[in-house]
Every structure is written in structure tokens, then in C-alpha cells.
Coordinates of C-alpha atoms in Angstrom, one line a residue:
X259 CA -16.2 17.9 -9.5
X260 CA -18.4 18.1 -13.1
X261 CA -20.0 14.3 -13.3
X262 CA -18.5 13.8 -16.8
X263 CA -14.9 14.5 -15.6
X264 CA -15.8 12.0 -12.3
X265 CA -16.7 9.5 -14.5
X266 CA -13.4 9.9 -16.9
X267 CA -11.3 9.8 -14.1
X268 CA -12.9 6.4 -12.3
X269 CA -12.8 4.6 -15.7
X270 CA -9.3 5.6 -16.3
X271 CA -8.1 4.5 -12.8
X272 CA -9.9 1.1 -13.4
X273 CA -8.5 0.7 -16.8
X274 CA -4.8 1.5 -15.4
X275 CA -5.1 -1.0 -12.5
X276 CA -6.2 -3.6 -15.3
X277 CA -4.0 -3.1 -17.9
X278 CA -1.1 -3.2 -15.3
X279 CA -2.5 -7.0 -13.6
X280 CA -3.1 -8.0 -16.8
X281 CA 0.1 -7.6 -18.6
X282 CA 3.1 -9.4 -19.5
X283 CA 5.4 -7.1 -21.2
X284 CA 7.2 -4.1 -19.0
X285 CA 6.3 -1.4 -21.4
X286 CA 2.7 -2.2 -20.6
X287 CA 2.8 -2.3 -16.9
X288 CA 4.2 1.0 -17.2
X289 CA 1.9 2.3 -19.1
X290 CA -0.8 1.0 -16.7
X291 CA 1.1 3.0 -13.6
X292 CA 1.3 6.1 -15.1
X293 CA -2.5 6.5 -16.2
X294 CA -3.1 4.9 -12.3
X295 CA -1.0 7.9 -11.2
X296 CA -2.3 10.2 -13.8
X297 CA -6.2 9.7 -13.3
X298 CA -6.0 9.8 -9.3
X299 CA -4.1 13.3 -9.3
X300 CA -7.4 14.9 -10.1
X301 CA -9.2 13.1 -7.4
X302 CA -6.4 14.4 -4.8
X303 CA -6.5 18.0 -5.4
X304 CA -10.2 18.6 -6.4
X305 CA -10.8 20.6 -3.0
X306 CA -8.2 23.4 -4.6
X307 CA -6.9 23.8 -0.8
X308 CA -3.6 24.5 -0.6
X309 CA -3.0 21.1 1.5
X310 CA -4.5 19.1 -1.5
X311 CA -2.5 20.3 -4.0
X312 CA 0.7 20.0 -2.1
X313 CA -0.6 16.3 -1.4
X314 CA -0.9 16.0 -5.0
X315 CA 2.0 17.4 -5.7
X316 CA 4.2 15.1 -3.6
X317 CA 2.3 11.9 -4.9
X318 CA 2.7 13.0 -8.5
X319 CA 7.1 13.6 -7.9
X320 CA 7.2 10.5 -6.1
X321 CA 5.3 8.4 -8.4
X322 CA 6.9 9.7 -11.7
X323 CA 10.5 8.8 -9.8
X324 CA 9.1 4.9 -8.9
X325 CA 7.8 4.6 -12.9
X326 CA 10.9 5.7 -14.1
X327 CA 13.0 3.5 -11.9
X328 CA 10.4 0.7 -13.5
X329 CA 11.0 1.8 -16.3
X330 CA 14.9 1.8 -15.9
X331 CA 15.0 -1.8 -14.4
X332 CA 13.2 -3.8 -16.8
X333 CA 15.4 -1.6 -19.8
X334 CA 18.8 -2.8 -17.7
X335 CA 17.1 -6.3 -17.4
X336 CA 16.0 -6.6 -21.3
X337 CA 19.6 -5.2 -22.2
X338 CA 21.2 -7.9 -20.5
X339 CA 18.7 -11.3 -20.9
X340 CA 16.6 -10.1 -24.1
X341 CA 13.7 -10.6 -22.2
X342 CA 10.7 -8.1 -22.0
X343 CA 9.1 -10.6 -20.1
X344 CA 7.5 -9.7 -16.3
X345 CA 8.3 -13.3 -15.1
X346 CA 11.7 -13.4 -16.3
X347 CA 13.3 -10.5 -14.5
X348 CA 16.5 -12.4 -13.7
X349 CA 19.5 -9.8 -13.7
X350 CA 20.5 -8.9 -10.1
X351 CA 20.9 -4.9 -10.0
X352 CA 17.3 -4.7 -11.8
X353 CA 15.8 -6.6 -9.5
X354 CA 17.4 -4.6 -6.6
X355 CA 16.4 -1.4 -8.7
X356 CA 12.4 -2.9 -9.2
X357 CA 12.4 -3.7 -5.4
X358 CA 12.8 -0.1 -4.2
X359 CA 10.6 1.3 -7.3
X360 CA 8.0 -0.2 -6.0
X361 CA 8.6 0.1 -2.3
X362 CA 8.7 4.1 -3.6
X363 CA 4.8 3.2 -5.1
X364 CA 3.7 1.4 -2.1
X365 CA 5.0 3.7 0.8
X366 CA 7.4 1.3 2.1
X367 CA 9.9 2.5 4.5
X368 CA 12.6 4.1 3.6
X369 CA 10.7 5.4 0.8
X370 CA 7.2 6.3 3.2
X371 CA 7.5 9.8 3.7
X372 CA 5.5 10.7 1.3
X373 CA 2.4 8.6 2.1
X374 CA 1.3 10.0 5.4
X375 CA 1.3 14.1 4.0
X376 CA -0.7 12.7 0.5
X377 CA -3.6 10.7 2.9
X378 CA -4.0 13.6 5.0
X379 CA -4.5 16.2 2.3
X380 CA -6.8 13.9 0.5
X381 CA -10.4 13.3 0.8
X382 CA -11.5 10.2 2.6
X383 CA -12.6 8.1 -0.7
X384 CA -9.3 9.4 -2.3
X385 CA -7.9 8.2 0.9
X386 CA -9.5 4.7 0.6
X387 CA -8.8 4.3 -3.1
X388 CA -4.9 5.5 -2.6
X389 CA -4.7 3.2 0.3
X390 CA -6.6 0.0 -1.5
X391 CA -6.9 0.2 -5.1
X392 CA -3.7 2.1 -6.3
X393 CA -1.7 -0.2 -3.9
X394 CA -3.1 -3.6 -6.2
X395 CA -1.1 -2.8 -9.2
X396 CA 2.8 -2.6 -7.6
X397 CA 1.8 -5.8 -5.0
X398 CA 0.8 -7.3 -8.0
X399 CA 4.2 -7.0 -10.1
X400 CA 5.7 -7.7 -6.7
X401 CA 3.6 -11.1 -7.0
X402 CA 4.8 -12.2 -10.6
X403 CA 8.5 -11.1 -9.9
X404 CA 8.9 -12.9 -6.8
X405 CA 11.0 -15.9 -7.4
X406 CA 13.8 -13.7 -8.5
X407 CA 13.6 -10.8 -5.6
X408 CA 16.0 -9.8 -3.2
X409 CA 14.8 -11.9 0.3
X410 CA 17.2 -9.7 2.6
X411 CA 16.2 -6.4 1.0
X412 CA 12.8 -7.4 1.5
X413 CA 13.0 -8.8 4.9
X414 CA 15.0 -5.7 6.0
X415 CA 12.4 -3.2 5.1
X416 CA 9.7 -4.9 6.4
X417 CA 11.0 -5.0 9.6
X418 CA 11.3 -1.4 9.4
X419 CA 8.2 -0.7 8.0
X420 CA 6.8 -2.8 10.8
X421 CA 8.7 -1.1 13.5
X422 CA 7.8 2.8 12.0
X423 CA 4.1 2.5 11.3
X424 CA 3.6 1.3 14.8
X425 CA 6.5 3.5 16.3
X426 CA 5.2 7.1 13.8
X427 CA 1.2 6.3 14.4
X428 CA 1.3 6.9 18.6
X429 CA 1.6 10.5 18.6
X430 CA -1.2 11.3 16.1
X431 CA -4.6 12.3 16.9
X432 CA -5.6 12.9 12.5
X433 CA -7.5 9.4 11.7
X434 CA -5.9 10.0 8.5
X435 CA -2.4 9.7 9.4
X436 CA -3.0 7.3 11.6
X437 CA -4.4 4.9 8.4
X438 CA -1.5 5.9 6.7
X439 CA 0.6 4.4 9.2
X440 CA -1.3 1.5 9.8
X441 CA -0.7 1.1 5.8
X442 CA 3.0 1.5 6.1
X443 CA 2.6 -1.4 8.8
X444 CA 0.7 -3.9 6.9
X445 CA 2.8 -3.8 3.8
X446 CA 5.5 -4.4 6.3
X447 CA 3.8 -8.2 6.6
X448 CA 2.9 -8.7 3.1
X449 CA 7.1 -7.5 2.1
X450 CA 8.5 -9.9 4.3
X451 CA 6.5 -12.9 3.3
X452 CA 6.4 -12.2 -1.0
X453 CA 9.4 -14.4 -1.9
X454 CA 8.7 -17.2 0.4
X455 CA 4.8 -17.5 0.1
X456 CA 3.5 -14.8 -2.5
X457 CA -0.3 -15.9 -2.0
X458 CA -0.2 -14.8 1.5
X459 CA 0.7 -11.9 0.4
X460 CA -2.7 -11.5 -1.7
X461 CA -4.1 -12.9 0.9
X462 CA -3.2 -10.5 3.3
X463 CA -3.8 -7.3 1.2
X464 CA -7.3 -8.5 0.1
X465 CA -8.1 -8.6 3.7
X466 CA -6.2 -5.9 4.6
X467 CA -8.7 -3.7 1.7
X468 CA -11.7 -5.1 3.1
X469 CA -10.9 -3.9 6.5
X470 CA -9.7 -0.2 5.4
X471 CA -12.7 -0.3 3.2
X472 CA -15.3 -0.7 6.6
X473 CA -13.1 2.3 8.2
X474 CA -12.9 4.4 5.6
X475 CA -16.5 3.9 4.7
X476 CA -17.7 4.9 7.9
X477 CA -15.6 7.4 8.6
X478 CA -17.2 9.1 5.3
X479 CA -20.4 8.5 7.0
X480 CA -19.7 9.8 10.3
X481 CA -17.6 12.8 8.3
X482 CA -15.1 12.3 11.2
X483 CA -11.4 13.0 10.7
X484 CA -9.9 13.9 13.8
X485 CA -10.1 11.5 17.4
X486 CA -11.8 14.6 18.8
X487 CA -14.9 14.2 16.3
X488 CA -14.7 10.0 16.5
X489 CA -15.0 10.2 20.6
X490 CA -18.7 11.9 20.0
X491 CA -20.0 9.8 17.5
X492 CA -21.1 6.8 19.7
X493 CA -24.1 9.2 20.8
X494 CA -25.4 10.0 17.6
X495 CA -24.9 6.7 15.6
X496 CA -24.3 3.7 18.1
X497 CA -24.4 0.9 15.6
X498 CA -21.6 2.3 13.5
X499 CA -19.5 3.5 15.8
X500 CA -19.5 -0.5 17.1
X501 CA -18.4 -1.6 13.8
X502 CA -15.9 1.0 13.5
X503 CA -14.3 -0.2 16.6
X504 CA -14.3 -3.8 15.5
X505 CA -12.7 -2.8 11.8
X506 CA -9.9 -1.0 13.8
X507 CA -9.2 -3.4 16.2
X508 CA -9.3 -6.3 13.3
X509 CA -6.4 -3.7 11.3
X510 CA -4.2 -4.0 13.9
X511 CA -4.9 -7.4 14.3
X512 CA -5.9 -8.3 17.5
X513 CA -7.1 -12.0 17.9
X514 CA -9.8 -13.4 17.4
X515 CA -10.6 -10.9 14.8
X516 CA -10.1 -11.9 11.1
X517 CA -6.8 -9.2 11.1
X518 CA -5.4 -11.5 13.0
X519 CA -5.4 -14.5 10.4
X520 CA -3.0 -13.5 7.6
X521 CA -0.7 -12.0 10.4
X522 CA -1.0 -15.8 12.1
X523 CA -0.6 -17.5 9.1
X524 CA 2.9 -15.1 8.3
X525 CA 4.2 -16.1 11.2
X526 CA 3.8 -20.2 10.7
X527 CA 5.3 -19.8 7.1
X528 CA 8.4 -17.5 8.6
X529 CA 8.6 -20.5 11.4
X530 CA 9.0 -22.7 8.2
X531 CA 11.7 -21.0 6.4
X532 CA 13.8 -20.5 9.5
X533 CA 13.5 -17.3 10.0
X534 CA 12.2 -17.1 13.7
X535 CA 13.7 -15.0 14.7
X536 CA 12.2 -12.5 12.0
X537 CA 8.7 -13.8 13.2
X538 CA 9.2 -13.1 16.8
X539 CA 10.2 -9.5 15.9
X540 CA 7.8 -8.7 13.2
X541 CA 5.0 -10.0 16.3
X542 CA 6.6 -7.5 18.5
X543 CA 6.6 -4.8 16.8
X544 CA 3.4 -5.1 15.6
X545 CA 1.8 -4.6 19.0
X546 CA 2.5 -0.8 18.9
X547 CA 0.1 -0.2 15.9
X548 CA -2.2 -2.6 18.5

């Protein structure tokens, strides 16, 4: 890809995530998702395979659907209360119409199918930057709407989130997918905790980027993208290949890896709110993706 065109793209992307964290008025955080959605389209499908531009082509249908569902719930919301206002999203069918927008943008079940295909046909750093960065914006909205969400909703797709990234990521031998799934996990724990505790949520997807940051990172390094390739590397580059291991096995959690302390802390907040039962299950389910 021409430098120039690199460079137009990157801005773009960081002047979309800003304009969207740092706005108060719907319009605006619209705007911000679509030139997200607009600038990383270029980024998917710069390898002109026919893989990438399908990939791009699925992320670009479902994304336009989530922004106009945004879009259509904060229009319902302002027709109601008069109120363009992010925090003060109070009617009850937008809310429930936000909540699935942006489980559409995140990948959240039952509106993941899309997020697996678009990782795989991506490059790595695409893949890090769709998994991290273009996540920030929606968890972020998530964040400022959270008093007035839907707990149940939430709770009920996090559980299933939980339950399929786990369940879907056994059978796969691309790294990519495997990511993707581990994704689709994660965001299971930061959905279920949002309305009770929303800075564990930030909490657990600033950790939850640093660690797919060290795995994508040196996957790039290692240019490894299937399990075949990642079983040879510990010959050739010992050192990384140990960290690699370690940034896994932190992602899915395992104690007394940092992974494990968001997921810990979740489950003392659940244990708070009553809602044991939901921790003991989320824990479960959890230990596939383990």
C-alpha cells in the first residue's frame, strides 16, 4: 500500500476512534463510527485476495447495519425525551435497539458471525487493530450508556458469548480464528459486568488489548498463522515463542497470570450483586477457551 494512502488511512482511524470517545451528541458518535469503519476497509482488503475482499465486504454490511441501528436508536430516543444527549438515553425500546447495535459492532453473540471470517481474511495488524482499537469506540458508548441498559439482555448474551467462543475455538487449527473467538469470549466478561461495575469493564478490555497486542505482535514477527507453523518456531526463536505462550495462557486467563485479574475481580462484583449463580457459570464456561 502507497505510504501517503497508509498514512491517510491511520490518521483517519485515530481521528474516528477520538471523535466517537470524545463526544456527547449522537450525531457525532456516529459520525466517528462510520469514518472508523470507513478508514479500516482499505486496510482489510489491501492484499486484493479474494478472501480479503469478501472479509471486507462482510465487515463493511455489518457495520453499516450496527451504525444505522445507532443511528435509529438515539433518533427514537430524541423523538421521545428531546434529548440528543449520550448520557441520557432513557427510552426503553432505544436502549434495547443500542444494545444489539453495538453487540452487532463488537461481535457479540448472536450477532458474531461475522467476526471470525473478517479476522481470518485480514492481515495480522488489521487483525490486531480490528480486534483492539475498532472495539474502543462501541465499549466506550457501552460505558456512558450504562446506567440505563438492559441487565438481562446483557447478562443473556454474555453468557452465550462466553459459552461459544470457548465452545466454536476447539476445532480450529487458523491462530486467527482462534483470536477471534477468544474475542468473542472476552467481551462475554466485559457484557455481563457493564451495568453493574462499568470500570471493570475498561479495566478488563485495556488488559484484554495489551495481551492481544503481545500475541499478535509476535505472531507478525514469527509470520505464523496456522498451529502447524507456531509448533516449529520454538527452534528458531526460543525467547519469543516463551512469551507467546505466556500471552496466550494470560488471554484465557489462567491464574496467576494477569488474565486472570479482571476475570477474578468480575466474579467478586457478580457475588455482590447476587448473581452467583451467573458467576459460577460464566467461570465454567470460560475453562473451554482455557
Amino acid at each position: 500500500m502507497n505510504p501517503q494512502a497508509k498514512l491517510i488511512f491511520t490518521i483517519s482511524l485515530l481521528l474516528g476512534t477520538t471523535i466517537t470517545i470524545s463526544s456527547n451528541h449522537w450525531v457525532m458518535a456516529w459520525a466517528g463510527l462510520e469514518i472508523n469503519t470507513l478508514a479500516i476497509l482499505p486496510m482489510i482488503s489491501k492484499s486484493h485476495h479474494p478472501r480479503a475482499i469478501e472479509a471486507a465486504t462482510k465487515y463493511f454490511l455489518t457495520q453499516a447495519t450496527a451504525s444505522a441501528l445507532v443511528l435509529f436508536s438515539s433518533m427514537t430516543n430524541a423523538w421521545y425525551t428531546g434529548q440528543w444527549d449520550i448520557t441520557q438515553l432513557t427510552h426503553p425500546t432505544s436502549c434495547l435497539i443500542l444494545t444489539s447495535a453495538i453487540a452487532m459492532k463488537l461481535g457479540l453473540v448472536p450477532f458474531h458471525f461475522w467476526f471470525p471470517e473478517v479476522l481470518q481474511g485480514s492481515p495480522l495488524i488489521t487483525g490486531l487493530l480490528l480486534s483492539t482499537m475498532m472495539k474502543f469506540p462501541p465499549i466506550t458508548l457501552l460505558f456512558m450508556t450504562s446506567p440505563s441498559l438492559n441487565s438481562t439482555l446483557l447478562t443473556c448474551m454474555a453468557l452465550l458469548s462466553t459459552a461459544l467462543g470457548g465452545w466454536m475455538g476447539l476445532n480450529q487449527t487458523q491462530i486467527r480464528k482462534i483470536l477471534a473467538f477468544s474475542s468473542i469470549s472476552h467481551l462475554g466478561w466485559m457484557a455481563i459486568i457493564i451495568t453493574y461495575n462499568p470500570k471493570l469493564t475498561l479495566l478488563n478490555f485495556y488488559l484484554y488489548a495489551l495481551m492481544t497486542a503481545t500475541v499478535f505482535l509476535a505472531l507478525n514477527s514469527i509470520k505464523a498463522s496456522k498451529l502447524s507453523t507456531l509448533m516449529t518456531t520454538w527452534t528458531k526463536i526460543p525467547p519469543l515463542s516463551a512469551t507467546l505462550l505466556l500471552a496466550l495462557l494470560s488471554l484465557a486467563g489462567l491464574p496467576p497470570l494477569t488474565g486472570f485479574l479482571p476475570k477474578w475481580l468480575i466474579i467478586q462484583e457478580l457475588t455482590k450483586q447476587n448473581m452467583a449463580v451467573a458467576a459460577t457459570t460464566i467461570s465454567l464456561l470460560s475453562l473451554l477457551s482455557l
